[in-house]
XYZ file of C-alpha atoms in Angstrom:
496
model
C 43.431 47.180 26.790
C 41.665 50.271 25.442
C 43.282 50.145 21.959
C 41.813 46.827 20.844
C 38.485 47.943 22.161
C 38.598 51.112 20.081
C 39.725 49.189 17.038
C 36.921 46.686 17.565
C 34.382 49.493 17.873
C 35.663 51.101 14.672
C 35.307 47.783 12.846
C 31.727 47.368 14.073
C 30.904 50.895 12.963
C 32.347 50.214 9.483
C 30.355 46.996 9.129
C 27.184 48.692 10.332
C 27.641 51.565 7.882
C 28.273 49.156 5.016
C 25.206 47.103 5.901
C 23.065 50.261 6.154
C 24.243 51.362 2.722
C 23.593 47.922 1.262
C 20.085 47.756 2.720
C 19.321 51.250 1.534
C 20.506 50.361 -1.948
C 18.382 47.218 -1.997
C 15.288 49.137 -0.886
C 15.817 51.933 -3.373
C 16.340 54.490 -0.617
C 19.297 56.920 -0.892
C 22.036 56.307 1.689
C 24.137 58.787 3.569
C 27.146 58.081 1.367
C 25.952 59.466 -1.959
C 29.281 58.797 -3.648
C 28.488 55.046 -3.827
C 25.144 55.619 -5.608
C 26.211 58.370 -7.958
C 25.618 56.319 -11.139
C 22.291 54.844 -10.143
C 20.753 55.475 -13.598
C 23.143 53.154 -15.401
C 22.383 49.943 -13.454
C 22.270 46.891 -15.762
C 18.687 45.722 -15.401
C 18.882 43.382 -18.385
C 22.075 41.485 -17.653
C 21.218 37.911 -18.709
C 18.874 35.900 -20.872
C 15.553 35.175 -19.175
C 12.174 33.818 -20.259
C 8.617 34.628 -19.250
C 7.489 32.384 -16.436
C 4.494 31.096 -18.422
C 6.606 30.097 -21.414
C 7.290 26.423 -22.110
C 11.063 26.966 -22.051
C 11.001 28.550 -18.587
C 13.509 27.014 -16.154
C 11.047 26.919 -13.261
C 7.340 26.119 -13.296
C 5.353 28.969 -11.754
C 2.964 28.448 -8.887
C -0.717 28.814 -9.751
C -1.874 29.126 -6.166
C -3.349 32.560 -6.810
C -5.295 31.341 -9.840
C -6.562 28.414 -7.787
C -7.806 30.808 -5.142
C -9.409 32.938 -7.861
C -11.196 29.947 -9.374
C -12.493 28.891 -5.974
C -13.813 32.396 -5.326
C -15.413 32.572 -8.790
C -16.973 29.128 -8.301
C -18.388 30.106 -4.909
C -19.739 33.437 -6.192
C -21.321 31.869 -9.273
C -23.030 29.190 -7.239
C -24.198 31.694 -4.651
C -25.736 33.683 -7.489
C -27.539 30.563 -8.661
C -28.737 29.881 -5.124
C -30.110 33.420 -4.806
C -31.751 33.125 -8.220
C -33.226 29.801 -7.178
C -34.712 31.260 -3.990
C -36.150 34.215 -5.909
C -37.767 31.903 -8.447
C -39.040 29.015 -6.280
C -38.876 30.229 -2.708
C -37.932 27.780 0.045
C -38.493 24.213 -1.141
C -37.151 22.501 1.980
C -39.896 20.435 3.583
C -39.473 17.858 6.332
C -42.870 16.243 5.720
C -42.823 16.183 1.934
C -40.861 12.956 1.469
C -43.013 10.384 -0.269
C -41.910 7.291 1.608
C -44.192 4.629 2.957
C -44.317 2.900 6.307
C -43.805 -0.414 4.548
C -40.496 0.865 3.141
C -39.101 1.412 6.629
C -40.346 -1.966 7.910
C -38.914 -3.915 4.966
C -35.578 -2.082 5.001
C -35.207 -2.777 8.732
C -36.017 -6.446 8.173
C -33.455 -6.707 5.383
C -30.811 -5.176 7.611
C -31.698 -7.570 10.442
C -31.215 -10.562 8.130
C -27.560 -9.687 7.494
C -26.259 -11.223 10.757
C -28.112 -14.417 9.836
C -26.208 -14.733 6.557
C -22.937 -13.943 8.317
C -23.673 -16.589 10.949
C -24.348 -19.127 8.200
C -21.008 -18.233 6.620
C -19.341 -18.758 9.991
C -21.033 -22.146 10.487
C -19.978 -23.263 7.000
C -16.374 -22.257 7.573
C -16.389 -23.776 11.046
C -17.533 -27.086 9.544
C -14.837 -26.805 6.874
C -12.183 -26.133 9.529
C -13.398 -29.073 11.628
C -13.278 -31.345 8.573
C -9.800 -30.054 7.632
C -8.507 -30.868 11.127
C -9.878 -34.399 10.838
C -8.403 -34.828 7.364
C -5.012 -33.618 8.561
C -5.058 -36.061 11.484
C -6.002 -38.991 9.272
C -3.399 -37.961 6.731
C -0.660 -37.962 9.359
C -1.655 -41.453 10.483
C -1.757 -42.635 6.867
C 1.708 -41.197 6.174
C 3.090 -42.918 9.249
C 2.075 -46.222 7.688
C 2.977 -45.298 4.100
C 5.000 -42.053 3.615
C 4.363 -41.926 -0.160
C 0.575 -42.140 -0.128
C -1.989 -39.341 0.029
C -5.238 -41.284 -0.351
C -7.382 -38.674 1.365
C -6.175 -35.804 -0.756
C -7.017 -37.577 -4.003
C -10.298 -39.200 -2.990
C -13.553 -38.130 -4.584
C -15.202 -37.659 -1.205
C -12.456 -35.241 -0.182
C -12.882 -33.075 -3.304
C -16.668 -33.310 -3.153
C -16.652 -31.945 0.401
C -14.716 -28.835 -0.597
C -16.945 -28.305 -3.634
C -20.032 -28.594 -1.422
C -18.643 -26.002 1.008
C -17.819 -23.645 -1.870
C -21.334 -23.964 -3.313
C -22.881 -23.462 0.114
C -20.899 -20.223 0.560
C -21.957 -19.042 -2.898
C -25.633 -19.800 -2.252
C -25.603 -18.122 1.168
C -23.955 -14.901 0.005
C -25.954 -14.713 -3.237
C -29.271 -15.410 -1.510
C -28.726 -12.315 0.648
C -28.223 -10.165 -2.457
C -31.055 -11.755 -4.466
C -33.529 -11.408 -1.605
C -32.661 -7.736 -1.091
C -32.787 -6.989 -4.823
C -36.199 -8.637 -5.205
C -37.616 -6.843 -2.156
C -36.300 -3.439 -3.205
C -37.467 -3.735 -6.805
C -40.990 -4.975 -6.092
C -41.866 -3.789 -2.591
C -39.804 -0.713 -1.571
C -41.102 2.429 -3.246
C -38.732 5.191 -2.122
C -35.513 5.223 -4.218
C -33.249 6.524 -1.451
C -34.311 3.800 0.987
C -33.856 1.268 -1.801
C -30.369 2.543 -2.597
C -29.324 2.263 1.053
C -30.627 -1.320 1.178
C -28.840 -2.209 -2.066
C -25.546 -0.680 -0.943
C -25.630 -2.653 2.278
C -26.572 -5.891 0.498
C -23.772 -5.490 -2.056
C -21.239 -4.747 0.683
C -22.262 -7.837 2.674
C -22.218 -9.939 -0.506
C -18.682 -8.837 -1.349
C -17.542 -9.390 2.243
C -19.029 -12.896 2.270
C -17.283 -13.713 -1.009
C -13.955 -12.438 0.290
C -14.401 -14.393 3.527
C -15.034 -17.620 1.601
C -12.230 -17.127 -0.954
C -9.622 -16.199 1.627
C -10.439 -19.062 3.985
C -10.357 -21.489 1.067
C -6.775 -20.503 0.287
C -5.826 -20.550 3.973
C -7.382 -23.996 4.308
C -5.391 -25.215 1.317
C -2.159 -23.916 2.861
C -3.142 -25.585 6.153
C -3.598 -28.965 4.464
C -0.582 -28.599 2.157
C 2.052 -26.780 4.250
C 4.860 -27.856 1.881
C 3.074 -26.822 -1.314
C 4.937 -24.088 -3.285
C 1.958 -21.728 -3.039
C 1.919 -21.978 0.768
C 4.895 -19.634 0.904
C 2.656 -16.897 -0.537
C 0.694 -16.640 2.726
C 1.648 -13.266 4.285
C 3.695 -13.406 7.473
C 1.151 -11.094 9.099
C -1.323 -13.980 9.127
C 0.952 -16.046 11.361
C -0.372 -14.029 14.306
C -3.778 -15.639 13.728
C -3.251 -18.801 11.647
C -5.990 -20.949 10.173
C -8.226 -22.331 11.705
C -7.808 -20.081 14.753
C -9.320 -17.214 12.765
C -12.656 -18.998 12.341
C -14.503 -17.374 15.243
C -17.622 -15.275 15.632
C -15.584 -12.330 16.923
C -13.224 -12.443 13.956
C -16.088 -12.428 11.448
C -18.007 -9.736 13.364
C -14.940 -7.495 13.268
C -14.693 -7.998 9.499
C -18.377 -7.125 9.126
C -17.852 -3.681 10.671
C -14.285 -3.043 9.476
C -14.083 -0.431 6.677
C -12.771 -2.893 4.108
C -14.169 -5.407 1.626
C -11.130 -7.700 1.780
C -10.994 -10.343 4.506
C -7.810 -10.966 6.470
C -7.414 -13.049 9.629
C -5.732 -10.036 11.200
C -5.414 -6.338 10.388
C -3.042 -3.606 11.571
C -4.616 -2.001 14.638
C -4.207 1.310 16.445
C -3.431 1.252 20.183
C -6.512 3.188 21.317
C -9.664 5.026 20.229
C -9.643 8.817 19.958
C -13.247 9.699 20.717
C -12.675 13.388 19.927
C -11.568 12.348 16.445
C -14.684 10.191 16.116
C -16.950 13.064 17.176
C -15.366 15.417 14.624
C -15.759 12.926 11.789
C -19.370 12.203 12.725
C -20.057 15.944 12.866
C -18.586 16.321 9.384
C -20.697 13.475 8.067
C -23.915 14.840 9.536
C -23.215 18.384 8.309
C -22.397 17.231 4.792
C -25.476 14.997 4.712
C -27.646 17.991 5.568
C -25.906 20.036 2.882
C -26.529 17.303 0.299
C -30.188 17.140 1.275
C -30.589 20.925 1.030
C -28.761 21.152 -2.310
C -30.779 18.284 -3.756
C -34.177 19.541 -2.603
C -33.634 23.220 -3.292
C -31.608 23.157 -6.492
C -31.291 19.757 -8.183
C -34.935 18.654 -7.865
C -36.540 21.732 -9.521
C -33.901 21.655 -12.246
C -34.705 18.033 -13.007
C -38.449 18.693 -12.949
C -38.104 21.629 -15.339
C -36.105 19.450 -17.704
C -38.899 16.896 -18.172
C -40.776 18.819 -20.927
C -37.526 19.377 -22.808
C -36.675 15.690 -22.651
C -40.219 14.712 -23.695
C -40.032 16.886 -26.804
C -36.352 16.092 -27.412
C -35.392 19.767 -27.394
C -31.665 19.076 -27.754
C -30.319 22.634 -27.197
C -32.403 23.025 -24.043
C -31.378 19.572 -22.839
C -27.704 20.453 -23.288
C -28.235 23.730 -21.409
C -29.930 21.920 -18.511
C -27.243 19.249 -18.624
C -24.487 21.814 -18.138
C -26.471 23.526 -15.401
C -27.009 20.219 -13.607
C -23.336 19.288 -13.927
C -22.374 21.997 -11.431
C -24.737 21.008 -8.651
C -24.263 17.282 -9.266
C -20.499 17.717 -8.989
C -20.822 19.638 -5.723
C -23.215 17.047 -4.311
C -20.929 14.201 -5.388
C -17.840 15.838 -3.882
C -19.707 16.451 -0.626
C -20.865 12.834 -0.625
C -17.359 11.580 -1.345
C -15.901 13.549 1.552
C -18.729 12.512 3.867
C -18.280 8.800 3.135
C -14.579 8.283 2.505
C -13.116 10.928 4.788
C -15.682 11.289 7.561
C -17.701 8.087 7.963
C -15.000 5.553 7.069
C -12.416 7.303 9.242
C -14.861 7.431 12.154
C -15.638 3.737 11.708
C -11.943 2.902 11.387
C -11.203 4.793 14.598
C -13.929 2.946 16.489
C -12.718 -0.405 15.143
C -9.066 0.632 15.657
C -8.489 -0.159 11.988
C -5.070 1.294 11.176
C -4.926 1.156 7.357
C -7.002 4.190 6.373
C -5.930 4.772 2.801
C -9.495 4.771 1.499
C -8.498 6.939 -1.464
C -5.510 8.728 -2.923
C -5.189 11.873 -5.061
C -7.761 10.862 -7.667
C -8.482 14.517 -8.550
C -5.027 14.713 -10.159
C -5.677 11.620 -12.307
C -3.862 11.907 -15.654
C -6.144 9.217 -17.074
C -9.525 7.615 -16.507
C -7.824 4.389 -15.444
C -5.924 6.177 -12.682
C -9.179 7.586 -11.348
C -10.786 4.154 -11.054
C -7.701 2.829 -9.252
C -7.491 5.646 -6.725
C -10.907 7.104 -5.819
C -12.383 4.026 -4.070
C -9.614 1.905 -2.592
C -11.831 -0.639 -0.750
C -13.580 -1.654 -3.991
C -10.314 -1.493 -5.948
C -8.615 -3.861 -3.493
C -11.504 -6.325 -3.743
C -11.541 -6.260 -7.547
C -7.797 -6.678 -7.830
C -7.495 -9.393 -5.196
C -10.520 -11.564 -5.997
C -11.180 -10.956 -9.710
C -8.217 -9.436 -11.556
C -5.354 -11.421 -9.972
C -7.083 -14.845 -10.149
C -7.930 -14.314 -13.840
C -4.352 -13.279 -14.654
C -3.087 -16.194 -12.545
C -5.038 -18.597 -14.759
C -3.100 -17.445 -17.816
C -5.409 -14.774 -19.229
C -4.118 -11.366 -20.299
C -4.293 -8.308 -18.079
C -6.548 -6.607 -20.641
C -9.078 -9.436 -20.464
C -8.922 -9.370 -16.661
C -9.558 -5.610 -16.639
C -12.512 -6.093 -18.978
C -14.011 -8.702 -16.627
C -13.534 -6.339 -13.692
C -15.457 -3.557 -15.432
C -18.232 -5.891 -16.576
C -18.642 -7.056 -12.985
C -18.563 -3.461 -11.745
C -21.124 -2.498 -14.420
C -23.434 -5.226 -13.135
C -23.121 -3.879 -9.580
C -23.776 -0.299 -10.721
C -26.970 -1.332 -12.480
C -28.102 -3.157 -9.344
C -27.314 -0.077 -7.301
C -29.166 2.425 -9.512
C -31.646 0.569 -11.688
C -33.205 -1.611 -8.988
C -34.055 1.165 -6.449
C -35.523 3.348 -9.214
C -37.498 0.349 -10.549
C -36.088 1.001 -14.017
C -33.387 -1.380 -15.168
C -32.434 0.617 -18.251
C -28.844 -0.519 -18.648
C -27.572 3.071 -18.572
C -25.405 2.532 -15.486
C -24.153 -0.750 -16.977
C -23.306 0.908 -20.296
C -21.660 3.829 -18.521
C -19.221 1.500 -16.774
C -18.505 -0.604 -19.865
C -17.817 2.554 -21.884
C -15.079 3.385 -19.405
C -12.912 0.768 -21.143
C -12.374 2.780 -24.365
C -11.928 5.918 -22.264
C -9.217 4.156 -20.274
C -7.505 3.001 -23.462
C -7.717 6.496 -24.965
C -6.194 8.254 -21.948
C -3.601 5.589 -21.077
C -0.925 7.304 -23.181
C -1.419 10.539 -21.219
C -0.782 8.629 -17.997
C 2.580 7.441 -19.340
C 3.576 10.829 -20.790
C 6.915 12.118 -19.554
C 6.085 15.816 -19.618
C 3.499 17.736 -17.670
C 1.391 18.729 -20.676
C 0.267 15.206 -21.461
C -0.868 14.597 -17.898
C -2.748 17.916 -17.899
C -4.606 16.943 -21.080
C -5.479 13.549 -19.594
C -6.719 15.172 -16.408
C -8.924 17.579 -18.412
C -10.423 14.677 -20.385
C -11.156 12.889 -17.123
C -12.920 15.911 -15.589
C -14.984 16.590 -18.729
C -16.175 12.987 -18.917
C -16.798 12.969 -15.174
C -18.696 16.272 -14.887
C -20.603 16.612 -18.177
C -21.055 13.116 -19.549
C -21.258 10.750 -16.606
C -23.402 11.798 -13.661
C -25.727 14.397 -15.274
C -26.715 12.067 -18.135
C -27.425 9.215 -15.709
C -29.403 11.537 -13.415
C -31.536 12.836 -16.317
C -32.183 9.346 -17.651
C -33.213 7.641 -14.426
C -35.178 10.657 -13.162
C -37.131 10.807 -16.409
C -37.801 7.062 -16.251
C -38.962 7.381 -12.632
C -41.314 10.234 -13.469
C -42.635 8.325 -16.478
C -43.465 5.375 -14.248
C -44.605 7.022 -11.008
C -44.516 10.804 -11.322
C -45.997 13.638 -13.337
C -45.372 12.031 -16.716
C -47.336 8.932 -15.795
C -50.267 11.161 -14.782
C -50.154 13.223 -17.955
C -48.868 16.294 -16.161
C -46.289 17.119 -18.802
């Protein structure tokens, strides 16, 4: 019994010695057995063909994580330097009592918000009447078919078609009146631009929701009246859990009002419970980022814009370009903070409270290889509305996809002008033109989106970021701020 044990111990010792020598050789440390490393100076370092990792013909793409970290550090340090320089030059500009809003602004904005449930209730009453009429029509149709199986007198009567047209027009007037009333009030009676923007955003959201509610129920009503029509098979199976007209209830519409989506469905995927800790974290993020945006705007963006007014008045192009590039940094940071606050914090908190399960409010738009990819990925709620209620119906009527895309951007341009021009009381068409000009940018960068290699996508992504940072937001901010100051600020008083 002792011999195998000794042999086994000798084998373990040999393996251990060999491993020690191997490890020592790998670490560059001399081992006890110097005979094995006698010719250490003749090791073949260059034994095969290899390329530099940054070369195009490299087998593996290198990781640029370190460079990314470096760029983040450089960006933070540069902006901290600008913040310190700003404090040294202007001091602390944060002031809680320096906001030039009026008491009437708060009263009117509250009244406009309170009118929203009224318009939603009207939409519910209209759809309830349509559902009641559809039930009666279906009952009369069944009795008529019992007497004559080949006749559909109700479906082809003028009164039948006139009723549906009247309901459609009533929906259009109700939803549009909400938007028109808000737009008129903001443009003529609400002075503060921020309060006006909030009112306009809410009015546009409610308008789009009302339109989606009317369009969707119209198609559901058609499928309800024509269950054997070929298009009835297009109704998603998910809707069978709440078929028409069972979805026409106050609770169903109220849920859609608060749900973080612009597209109406009778039923949505739901989560089993509410995580209140998750809600608190998202609300905390939203509040913190809102404070950061306020501080960055008041301390850095506002003085920069004010100092740019003389340059714009005298059309000092080099100075305007210098201020434009300087503003691009802070405007980008403010926009990114606002994006995260809205789409990651607020919408996720609202979705958690409403138990709304589909939370893909955006995808990786920052990696967009083209301008078109950016517009399809950065704001999913608006994208879904545009595709479902504008793009697809236009294509379904036989028009080309290019024409449908053009109509989508013209409609979006109209909404952008309402959102920016009306609260600033300067409908200049800059926001409208900025959206329409996205069409040639999309066409120009489309080939980069379809490129097979990485280089094409990188070029497309760089074009997107340049147009986004230098051309888009800073130019719009300069233009509307100058117009505001010319109408209400220092320029109107002859201060510049």
